[in-house]
CSV table of N, CA and C in Angstrom, one decimal:
chain,number,residue,atom,x,y,z
O,1,MET,N,0.8,-1.2,-0.3
O,1,MET,CA,-0.2,0.2,0.0
O,1,MET,C,1.1,1.2,0.6
O,2,LYS,N,2.1,1.3,0.9
O,2,LYS,CA,3.1,2.4,1.0
O,2,LYS,C,3.7,2.9,-0.2
O,3,ASN,N,3.6,1.5,-1.6
O,3,ASN,CA,4.4,1.9,-2.3
O,3,ASN,C,3.5,2.5,-3.1
O,4,THR,N,2.1,2.0,-3.3
O,4,THR,CA,1.0,2.5,-4.4
O,4,THR,C,0.8,4.1,-4.2
O,5,LYS,N,0.5,4.6,-2.8
O,5,LYS,CA,0.8,5.8,-1.8
O,5,LYS,C,1.7,6.4,-3.1
O,6,ARG,N,3.1,6.8,-2.6
O,6,ARG,CA,4.4,7.0,-2.9
O,6,ARG,C,4.1,7.3,-4.6
O,7,PHE,N,4.1,6.1,-5.3
O,7,PHE,CA,3.7,6.5,-6.5
O,7,PHE,C,2.9,7.9,-6.9
O,8,LEU,N,1.1,7.8,-6.6
O,8,LEU,CA,0.3,8.7,-6.6
O,8,LEU,C,1.1,10.1,-6.5
O,9,MET,N,1.3,9.6,-5.3
O,9,MET,CA,1.6,11.1,-5.1
O,9,MET,C,3.5,11.8,-6.1
O,10,GLU,N,3.7,10.9,-6.4
O,10,GLU,CA,5.0,11.8,-7.6
O,10,GLU,C,4.4,11.8,-8.2
O,11,GLN,N,3.3,11.3,-9.2
O,11,GLN,CA,2.7,11.5,-10.7
O,11,GLN,C,1.7,12.4,-9.3
O,12,PHE,N,1.3,12.8,-9.0
O,12,PHE,CA,0.6,14.1,-8.7
O,12,PHE,C,1.1,15.0,-8.9
O,13,TYR,N,2.2,15.2,-7.9
O,13,TYR,CA,2.7,16.0,-7.8
O,13,TYR,C,3.9,16.9,-9.3
O,14,THR,N,4.1,15.1,-9.8
O,14,THR,CA,4.9,16.4,-12.1
O,14,THR,C,3.3,17.3,-12.2
O,15,CYS,N,2.6,16.4,-12.0
O,15,CYS,CA,1.5,17.4,-12.3
O,15,CYS,C,1.2,18.6,-11.7
O,16,LEU,N,1.0,18.5,-10.7
O,16,LEU,CA,0.9,19.8,-9.9
O,16,LEU,C,1.7,21.4,-9.8
O,17,LYS,N,2.8,20.4,-10.7
O,17,LYS,CA,4.2,21.3,-10.4
O,17,LYS,C,4.2,21.3,-12.0
O,18,ASN,N,3.9,20.9,-12.6
O,18,ASN,CA,4.0,21.4,-14.0
O,18,ASN,C,2.9,22.7,-14.2
O,19,ASN,N,1.2,22.4,-13.6
O,19,ASN,CA,0.7,23.6,-13.4
O,19,ASN,C,1.3,24.2,-12.8
O,20,LEU,N,2.1,24.7,-11.9
O,20,LEU,CA,2.3,25.9,-10.8
O,20,LEU,C,3.5,27.0,-12.2
O,21,ILE,N,3.6,26.3,-13.2
O,21,ILE,CA,4.6,26.5,-14.3
O,21,ILE,C,3.3,27.7,-14.7
O,22,ASP,N,1.8,27.3,-15.3
O,22,ASP,CA,0.8,27.8,-16.1
O,22,ASP,C,0.6,28.8,-14.8
O,23,LEU,N,-0.2,28.1,-13.6
O,23,LEU,CA,-0.4,29.4,-12.3
O,23,LEU,C,0.2,31.3,-12.9
O,24,GLU,N,1.8,30.5,-12.7
O,24,GLU,CA,2.2,31.9,-12.7
O,24,GLU,C,2.1,33.0,-13.9
O,25,LEU,N,1.6,32.6,-14.7
O,25,LEU,CA,1.0,33.5,-15.4
O,25,LEU,C,-0.4,34.7,-15.3
O,26,ASP,N,-0.8,34.0,-14.0
O,26,ASP,CA,-2.0,34.1,-14.0
O,26,ASP,C,-1.6,35.7,-13.3
O,27,PHE,N,-1.0,35.3,-12.7
O,27,PHE,CA,-0.2,37.0,-11.6
O,27,PHE,C,0.5,37.7,-12.5
O,28,TYR,N,0.2,39.3,-12.6
O,28,TYR,CA,0.6,40.2,-13.3
O,28,TYR,C,2.2,40.8,-12.4
O,29,SER,N,1.4,40.6,-11.1
O,29,SER,CA,1.8,42.1,-10.1
O,29,SER,C,2.2,41.5,-8.3
O,30,GLU,N,2.8,41.8,-7.9
O,30,GLU,CA,3.0,41.3,-6.0
O,30,GLU,C,1.9,41.8,-5.7
O,31,GLU,N,1.0,43.2,-6.1
O,31,GLU,CA,-0.2,43.6,-5.3
O,31,GLU,C,-1.1,42.1,-6.2
O,32,ASP,N,-0.9,41.9,-7.0
O,32,ASP,CA,-2.2,40.6,-7.4
O,32,ASP,C,-1.9,39.1,-6.3
O,33,PHE,N,-0.9,38.8,-5.6
O,33,PHE,CA,-0.4,38.3,-4.9
O,33,PHE,C,-1.4,38.2,-3.7
O,34,TYR,N,-1.5,39.9,-3.5
O,34,TYR,CA,-1.9,39.6,-1.7
O,34,TYR,C,-3.1,39.7,-2.4
O,35,GLU,N,-3.9,40.4,-3.2
O,35,GLU,CA,-5.1,40.1,-3.1
O,35,GLU,C,-5.4,39.0,-3.2
O,36,TYR,N,-4.8,38.0,-3.6
O,36,TYR,CA,-5.4,35.9,-3.8
O,36,TYR,C,-5.7,36.0,-2.1
O,37,LEU,N,-3.9,36.7,-1.4
O,37,LEU,CA,-4.2,35.9,0.0
O,37,LEU,C,-4.5,36.8,1.1
O,38,GLU,N,-5.6,37.6,0.6
O,38,GLU,CA,-6.4,38.6,1.7
O,38,GLU,C,-7.9,37.8,1.1
O,39,VAL,N,-8.0,37.5,0.4
O,39,VAL,CA,-9.2,36.2,0.2
O,39,VAL,C,-9.3,35.3,0.7
O,40,ARG,N,-8.5,34.6,1.0
O,40,ARG,CA,-8.2,33.7,1.5
O,40,ARG,C,-8.1,33.8,3.4
O,41,ASP,N,-8.1,35.0,3.6
O,41,ASP,CA,-7.8,35.5,4.7
O,41,ASP,C,-9.3,35.4,5.5
O,42,GLU,N,-9.7,35.0,4.9
O,42,GLU,CA,-11.7,35.5,5.7
O,42,GLU,C,-12.3,34.7,5.7
O,43,LYS,N,-12.8,35.1,6.8
O,43,LYS,CA,-13.0,33.6,7.8
O,43,LYS,C,-13.4,32.4,7.5
O,44,ILE,N,-14.6,32.4,7.0
O,44,ILE,CA,-14.9,30.9,5.7
O,44,ILE,C,-14.2,30.0,5.7
O,45,PHE,N,-12.8,31.5,4.6
O,45,PHE,CA,-11.9,29.9,3.8
O,45,PHE,C,-10.9,29.8,5.5
O,46,ASP,N,-10.6,30.5,6.5
O,46,ASP,CA,-10.0,30.4,7.5
O,46,ASP,C,-10.5,29.2,8.3
O,47,ARG,N,-11.6,29.2,9.0
O,47,ARG,CA,-12.7,28.6,10.0
O,47,ARG,C,-12.4,26.4,8.5
O,48,LYS,N,-12.1,26.6,7.6
O,48,LYS,CA,-12.8,25.4,7.0
O,48,LYS,C,-10.6,25.1,7.0
O,49,TRP,N,-9.8,25.9,6.6
O,49,TRP,CA,-8.9,25.0,6.6
O,49,TRP,C,-8.1,24.7,7.8
O,50,LEU,N,-8.4,25.5,8.4
O,50,LEU,CA,-8.2,25.2,10.0
O,50,LEU,C,-8.4,23.8,10.6
O,51,GLU,N,-10.0,23.9,9.7
O,51,GLU,CA,-10.8,22.7,10.8
O,51,GLU,C,-10.3,20.9,10.2
O,52,ILE,N,-9.7,21.2,8.8
O,52,ILE,CA,-9.0,20.2,7.9
O,52,ILE,C,-7.8,19.8,8.9
O,53,HIS,N,-6.8,21.2,8.9
O,53,HIS,CA,-5.6,20.8,8.9
O,53,HIS,C,-6.0,19.8,10.7
O,54,ALA,N,-6.8,20.5,11.8
O,54,ALA,CA,-6.7,19.8,12.9
O,54,ALA,C,-6.7,18.4,12.3
O,55,GLU,N,-8.1,18.2,11.8
O,55,GLU,CA,-8.6,17.0,11.8
O,55,GLU,C,-7.5,15.7,11.4
O,56,ILE,N,-6.4,16.8,9.9
O,56,ILE,CA,-4.6,15.5,9.9
O,56,ILE,C,-4.0,15.9,11.2
O,57,SER,N,-4.1,16.6,11.2
O,57,SER,CA,-3.0,16.6,12.4
O,57,SER,C,-3.7,15.1,13.8
O,58,LEU,N,-4.7,14.6,13.5
O,58,LEU,CA,-5.2,14.4,14.8
O,58,LEU,C,-4.5,12.0,14.0
O,59,LEU,N,-4.1,12.4,13.0
O,59,LEU,CA,-4.1,11.1,11.7
O,59,LEU,C,-1.9,11.2,12.1
O,60,GLU,N,-1.5,12.0,12.1
O,60,GLU,CA,-0.1,12.4,11.8
O,60,GLU,C,0.7,11.0,12.0
O,61,ASN,N,1.0,10.4,13.3
O,61,ASN,CA,1.4,9.3,12.8
O,61,ASN,C,0.9,7.8,12.2
O,62,LYS,N,0.1,8.2,11.3
O,62,LYS,CA,-0.4,7.5,10.5
O,62,LYS,C,0.6,7.6,9.4
O,63,ILE,N,1.3,9.3,9.2
O,63,ILE,CA,1.4,9.6,7.3
O,63,ILE,C,2.9,8.4,7.3
O,64,GLU,N,2.5,7.9,6.0
O,64,GLU,CA,4.4,7.0,6.4
O,64,GLU,C,4.9,7.4,4.7
O,65,ASN,N,4.7,8.9,5.1
O,65,ASN,CA,5.5,9.0,3.4
O,65,ASN,C,6.4,10.6,3.6
O,66,LYS,N,6.6,10.8,5.2
O,66,LYS,CA,6.9,12.0,5.7
O,66,LYS,C,7.7,12.8,4.8
O,67,ASP,N,8.8,11.8,4.7
O,67,ASP,CA,10.0,12.6,3.6
O,67,ASP,C,9.4,12.5,2.2
O,68,LEU,N,9.2,12.3,2.2
O,68,LEU,CA,8.7,12.8,0.2
O,68,LEU,C,7.6,13.7,0.6
O,69,ILE,N,6.5,14.0,1.3
O,69,ILE,CA,5.2,14.8,1.5
O,69,ILE,C,6.9,16.3,2.2
O,70,GLU,N,7.2,15.6,2.9
O,70,GLU,CA,8.3,17.4,3.0
O,70,GLU,C,9.5,18.0,1.9
O,71,SER,N,9.5,16.8,1.4
O,71,SER,CA,10.5,17.3,0.4
O,71,SER,C,9.7,18.3,-0.6
O,72,ILE,N,8.2,17.9,-1.3
O,72,ILE,CA,7.4,18.6,-2.1
O,72,ILE,C,7.2,19.1,-1.4
O,73,CYS,N,6.8,19.9,-0.6
O,73,CYS,CA,6.2,20.9,0.7
O,73,CYS,C,8.0,22.0,0.3
O,74,GLU,N,9.1,21.5,0.6
O,74,GLU,CA,9.8,22.7,0.1
O,74,GLU,C,10.0,22.8,-1.2
O,75,GLU,N,10.2,21.5,-2.3
O,75,GLU,CA,10.0,22.4,-3.6
O,75,GLU,C,9.5,23.1,-3.8
O,76,VAL,N,7.8,23.2,-3.4
O,76,VAL,CA,6.9,24.1,-3.8
O,76,VAL,C,7.0,25.2,-3.6
O,77,TYR,N,7.2,25.4,-2.0
O,77,TYR,CA,7.7,26.6,-1.6
O,77,TYR,C,8.7,27.8,-2.0
O,78,MET,N,9.7,26.3,-2.7
O,78,MET,CA,10.8,27.8,-3.8
O,78,MET,C,10.2,28.1,-4.8
O,79,LYS,N,9.5,27.6,-5.2
O,79,LYS,CA,8.7,27.6,-6.6
O,79,LYS,C,7.7,28.3,-7.2
O,80,VAL,N,6.8,28.9,-6.1
O,80,VAL,CA,6.5,30.1,-5.6
O,80,VAL,C,7.3,31.5,-5.6
O,81,MET,N,8.2,30.8,-4.4
O,81,MET,CA,9.2,32.4,-4.2
O,81,MET,C,9.9,32.7,-5.7
O,82,SER,N,10.3,31.5,-6.8
O,82,SER,CA,10.4,32.5,-7.4
O,82,SER,C,9.8,33.3,-8.7
O,83,PHE,N,8.8,32.2,-8.8
O,83,PHE,CA,7.6,33.3,-9.0
O,83,PHE,C,7.4,34.6,-9.1
O,84,SER,N,6.7,33.8,-7.9
O,84,SER,CA,6.5,35.4,-6.7
O,84,SER,C,7.3,36.4,-5.6
O,85,GLY,N,8.4,35.4,-5.3
O,85,GLY,CA,9.0,36.8,-5.0
O,85,GLY,C,8.3,37.3,-3.5
O,86,VAL,N,7.3,36.6,-3.1
O,86,VAL,CA,6.2,37.1,-2.1
O,86,VAL,C,6.3,35.7,-0.7
O,87,GLU,N,7.0,35.7,-0.2
O,87,GLU,CA,7.3,34.9,1.2
O,87,GLU,C,5.5,34.4,1.9
O,88,ASP,N,4.2,35.3,1.7
O,88,ASP,CA,3.8,34.1,2.4
O,88,ASP,C,2.7,33.9,1.6
O,89,LEU,N,2.7,34.0,0.0
O,89,LEU,CA,1.6,33.6,-1.5
O,89,LEU,C,2.3,31.8,-1.0
O,90,ALA,N,3.9,32.1,-1.0
O,90,ALA,CA,4.8,30.8,-0.9
O,90,ALA,C,3.9,29.3,0.3
O,91,ALA,N,4.4,29.8,1.1
O,91,ALA,CA,4.2,29.1,2.7
O,91,ALA,C,2.5,28.8,2.4
O,92,CYS,N,1.4,29.4,2.1
O,92,CYS,CA,-0.1,29.6,1.9
O,92,CYS,C,0.4,28.1,1.3
O,93,ILE,N,0.5,28.0,-0.6
O,93,ILE,CA,0.9,27.5,-1.3
O,93,ILE,C,1.0,26.0,-0.9
O,94,SER,N,2.5,26.0,-0.2
O,94,SER,CA,3.1,25.1,0.8
O,94,SER,C,2.4,23.8,1.3
O,95,ASP,N,1.8,25.5,2.4
O,95,ASP,CA,1.1,24.0,3.7
O,95,ASP,C,-0.3,23.8,2.4
O,96,ASP,N,-1.3,24.3,2.0
O,96,ASP,CA,-2.0,23.3,0.4
O,96,ASP,C,-1.4,22.0,0.4
O,97,PHE,N,-0.2,22.4,-0.2
O,97,PHE,CA,0.1,21.1,-0.6
O,97,PHE,C,-0.2,20.0,0.3
O,98,GLU,N,0.8,21.0,2.1
O,98,GLU,CA,1.5,19.6,2.3
O,98,GLU,C,-0.1,18.7,2.9
O,99,LEU,N,-0.9,19.5,3.1
O,99,LEU,CA,-2.6,19.4,3.4
O,99,LEU,C,-3.1,18.4,2.5
O,100,ILE,N,-3.3,18.7,1.5
O,100,ILE,CA,-3.7,17.8,0.3
O,100,ILE,C,-2.6,16.3,0.4
O,101,PHE,N,-1.2,16.3,0.2
O,101,PHE,CA,-0.5,15.1,0.8
O,101,PHE,C,-0.4,14.3,1.8
O,102,LYS,N,-0.9,14.8,2.5
O,102,LYS,CA,-1.3,14.6,3.8
O,102,LYS,C,-2.6,13.5,3.8
O,103,ALA,N,-4.0,13.9,3.6
O,103,ALA,CA,-4.9,13.5,2.9
O,103,ALA,C,-4.4,12.6,2.8
O,104,LEU,N,-3.8,12.5,1.4
O,104,LEU,CA,-3.7,11.3,0.6
O,104,LEU,C,-3.3,10.3,0.8
O,105,ASP,N,-1.9,10.9,1.8
O,105,ASP,CA,-1.2,9.1,2.7
O,105,ASP,C,-2.2,8.8,3.6
O,106,VAL,N,-3.0,9.5,4.2
O,106,VAL,CA,-4.0,8.6,5.5
O,106,VAL,C,-4.7,8.5,5.3
O,107,ASP,N,-5.9,8.7,4.2
O,107,ASP,CA,-6.8,8.2,3.4
O,107,ASP,C,-8.1,9.1,4.5
O,108,TYR,N,-7.1,10.2,4.0
O,108,TYR,CA,-8.6,11.1,4.8
O,108,TYR,C,-9.7,12.0,3.4
O,109,ASN,N,-10.7,12.0,3.2
O,109,ASN,CA,-12.0,12.3,2.6
O,109,ASN,C,-12.5,13.6,4.0
O,110,ASN,N,-12.7,14.4,2.8
O,110,ASN,CA,-13.1,15.4,2.7
O,110,ASN,C,-13.7,16.4,1.3
O,111,ARG,N,-14.6,16.9,0.5
O,111,ARG,CA,-14.9,17.7,-0.5
O,111,ARG,C,-14.3,18.5,-0.1
O,112,TRP,N,-13.8,20.2,0.5
O,112,TRP,CA,-14.0,21.2,0.3
O,112,TRP,C,-12.4,20.6,0.0
O,113,LEU,N,-11.6,19.8,0.7
O,113,LEU,CA,-9.9,19.8,0.3
O,113,LEU,C,-10.0,18.8,-1.0
O,114,ASN,N,-10.8,17.6,-0.8
O,114,ASN,CA,-10.5,17.2,-2.4
O,114,ASN,C,-11.0,18.6,-3.5
O,115,GLY,N,-11.9,19.7,-3.7
O,115,GLY,CA,-12.3,20.7,-4.3
O,115,GLY,C,-10.4,21.7,-4.3
O,116,MET,N,-10.2,21.9,-3.8
O,116,MET,CA,-9.3,22.3,-3.6
O,116,MET,C,-8.1,22.1,-4.2
O,117,MET,N,-7.8,20.3,-4.4
O,117,MET,CA,-7.5,19.7,-4.9
O,117,MET,C,-7.6,19.3,-6.1
O,118,VAL,N,-9.2,20.0,-6.7
O,118,VAL,CA,-9.7,19.5,-8.1
O,118,VAL,C,-8.4,21.5,-8.4
O,119,MET,N,-9.2,22.2,-8.3
O,119,MET,CA,-8.7,23.5,-8.4
O,119,MET,C,-7.3,23.4,-8.8
O,120,TYR,N,-6.4,22.8,-7.6
O,120,TYR,CA,-5.0,22.7,-8.3
O,120,TYR,C,-4.9,22.3,-10.0
O,121,LEU,N,-5.6,21.4,-9.4
O,121,LEU,CA,-5.3,20.4,-10.8
O,121,LEU,C,-5.7,21.0,-12.1
O,122,ASP,N,-6.7,21.7,-11.6
O,122,ASP,CA,-7.4,22.8,-13.3
O,122,ASP,C,-6.3,24.1,-13.9
O,123,ASP,N,-5.8,24.1,-13.0
O,123,ASP,CA,-4.4,25.7,-13.0
O,123,ASP,C,-5.4,26.6,-12.2
O,124,ARG,N,-5.5,26.5,-11.1
O,124,ARG,CA,-6.4,27.7,-10.9
O,124,ARG,C,-5.8,27.9,-9.1
O,125,PHE,N,-5.5,29.1,-7.9
O,125,PHE,CA,-5.3,28.6,-6.8
O,125,PHE,C,-6.9,28.9,-6.4
O,126,PRO,N,-6.7,27.9,-5.1
O,126,PRO,CA,-8.1,27.9,-4.4
O,126,PRO,C,-7.5,28.3,-3.7
O,127,ASN,N,-8.4,30.1,-3.5
O,127,ASN,CA,-9.2,31.2,-2.4
O,127,ASN,C,-10.0,31.6,-2.4
O,128,ASP,N,-11.4,30.5,-2.9
O,128,ASP,CA,-12.6,31.1,-2.5
O,128,ASP,C,-13.3,30.2,-2.0
O,129,ALA,N,-14.0,29.8,-1.0
O,129,ALA,CA,-13.8,29.3,-0.1
O,129,ALA,C,-15.6,28.2,-0.6
O,130,ASP,N,-16.5,29.2,-1.2
O,130,ASP,CA,-17.6,28.3,-1.6
O,130,ASP,C,-17.2,28.1,-3.0
O,131,GLU,N,-15.9,28.4,-4.1
O,131,GLU,CA,-15.5,28.0,-5.3
O,131,GLU,C,-15.2,26.2,-4.9
O,132,ILE,N,-14.6,26.7,-4.0
O,132,ILE,CA,-13.7,25.2,-3.5
O,132,ILE,C,-14.7,24.0,-3.2
O,133,GLU,N,-15.9,24.3,-1.9
O,133,GLU,CA,-16.9,23.5,-2.6
O,133,GLU,C,-17.5,22.9,-3.5
O,134,GLU,N,-17.9,23.9,-4.5
O,134,GLU,CA,-18.5,23.4,-5.6
O,134,GLU,C,-17.2,22.5,-6.1
O,135,GLU,N,-16.5,22.6,-6.2
O,135,GLU,CA,-15.5,21.8,-7.1
O,135,GLU,C,-15.1,20.0,-6.1
O,136,GLY,N,-15.3,20.7,-5.4
O,136,GLY,CA,-15.6,19.0,-4.3
O,136,GLY,C,-16.2,18.0,-4.8
O,137,THR,N,-15.9,16.6,-4.7
O,137,THR,CA,-17.2,15.8,-4.4
O,137,THR,C,-16.8,15.1,-2.9
O,138,GLU,N,-18.2,13.6,-3.5
O,138,GLU,CA,-17.9,13.2,-2.3
O,138,GLU,C,-16.2,12.2,-2.1
O,139,GLU,N,-16.3,12.1,-2.9
O,139,GLU,CA,-15.3,10.9,-4.4
O,139,GLU,C,-13.4,10.9,-3.3
O,140,SER,N,-13.1,10.5,-2.7
O,140,SER,CA,-11.8,10.2,-2.4
O,140,SER,C,-10.6,11.2,-3.4
O,141,ILE,N,-9.7,11.2,-2.3
O,141,ILE,CA,-8.3,11.9,-3.4
O,141,ILE,C,-8.0,11.4,-4.1
O,142,LYS,N,-7.7,9.6,-3.3
O,142,LYS,CA,-6.7,8.7,-4.4
O,142,LYS,C,-7.5,8.4,-5.4
O,143,SER,N,-9.2,8.5,-5.4
O,143,SER,CA,-9.3,8.0,-7.1
O,143,SER,C,-10.0,9.1,-7.4
O,144,GLN,N,-9.6,9.9,-7.2
O,144,GLN,CA,-9.8,11.6,-8.4
O,144,GLN,C,-8.7,11.4,-8.7
O,145,LEU,N,-7.8,11.1,-8.3
O,145,LEU,CA,-6.2,11.5,-8.2
O,145,LEU,C,-6.1,10.7,-9.2
O,146,GLU,N,-6.7,9.7,-9.4
O,146,GLU,CA,-6.4,7.6,-10.3
O,146,GLU,C,-6.9,8.4,-11.7
O,147,LYS,N,-8.4,8.4,-11.5
O,147,LYS,CA,-9.1,9.1,-12.5
O,147,LYS,C,-8.4,10.3,-12.9
O,148,TYR,N,-8.0,10.9,-12.8
O,148,TYR,CA,-6.5,12.2,-13.5
O,148,TYR,C,-5.9,12.8,-14.0
O,149,LEU,N,-5.1,10.9,-13.6
O,149,LEU,CA,-3.3,10.9,-13.8
O,149,LEU,C,-3.8,9.9,-15.1
O,150,LYS,N,-4.8,9.1,-15.3
O,150,LYS,CA,-5.5,7.8,-16.1
O,150,LYS,C,-5.2,9.1,-17.6
O,151,ILE,N,-6.6,10.1,-17.6
O,151,ILE,CA,-6.4,11.2,-18.5
O,151,ILE,C,-5.6,11.8,-19.1
O,152,LYS,N,-4.8,12.1,-17.8
O,152,LYS,CA,-3.7,12.6,-18.3
O,152,LYS,C,-2.7,12.3,-19.6
O,153,SER,N,-2.4,10.4,-19.0
O,153,SER,CA,-2.0,9.6,-19.3
O,153,SER,C,-1.9,9.6,-21.0
């Protein structure tokens, strides 16, 4: 099971890394980056994100691929810093990736988090709580990801 999850994580990250290159074209100035962050600071978004983070933190001892997740998050942070120069944005996106990858590793399923993953896969930064909810499904992150990777192959 561990090898399957690790393989999925590696494939998923390859897709996301390519999408980050496309995402950088969506912003034209440092002001755009701060506007993105400002929307994410709204209570409904913050509450949802922190709620999921707390639930996944309770499963921390079940995470099998901590080294891979940490490596991915560091690379994401550096990539976002390279095109934005905004530390808060880099930390925010890196934290999102950490949440998504940990959820995948422990088989955690949440419609809202699934929506966040879908938005990143669609080259969109998730910053609107309602839009994230609309994008999400009850289907697990793992099964959504497997379908996505088949389509991309």
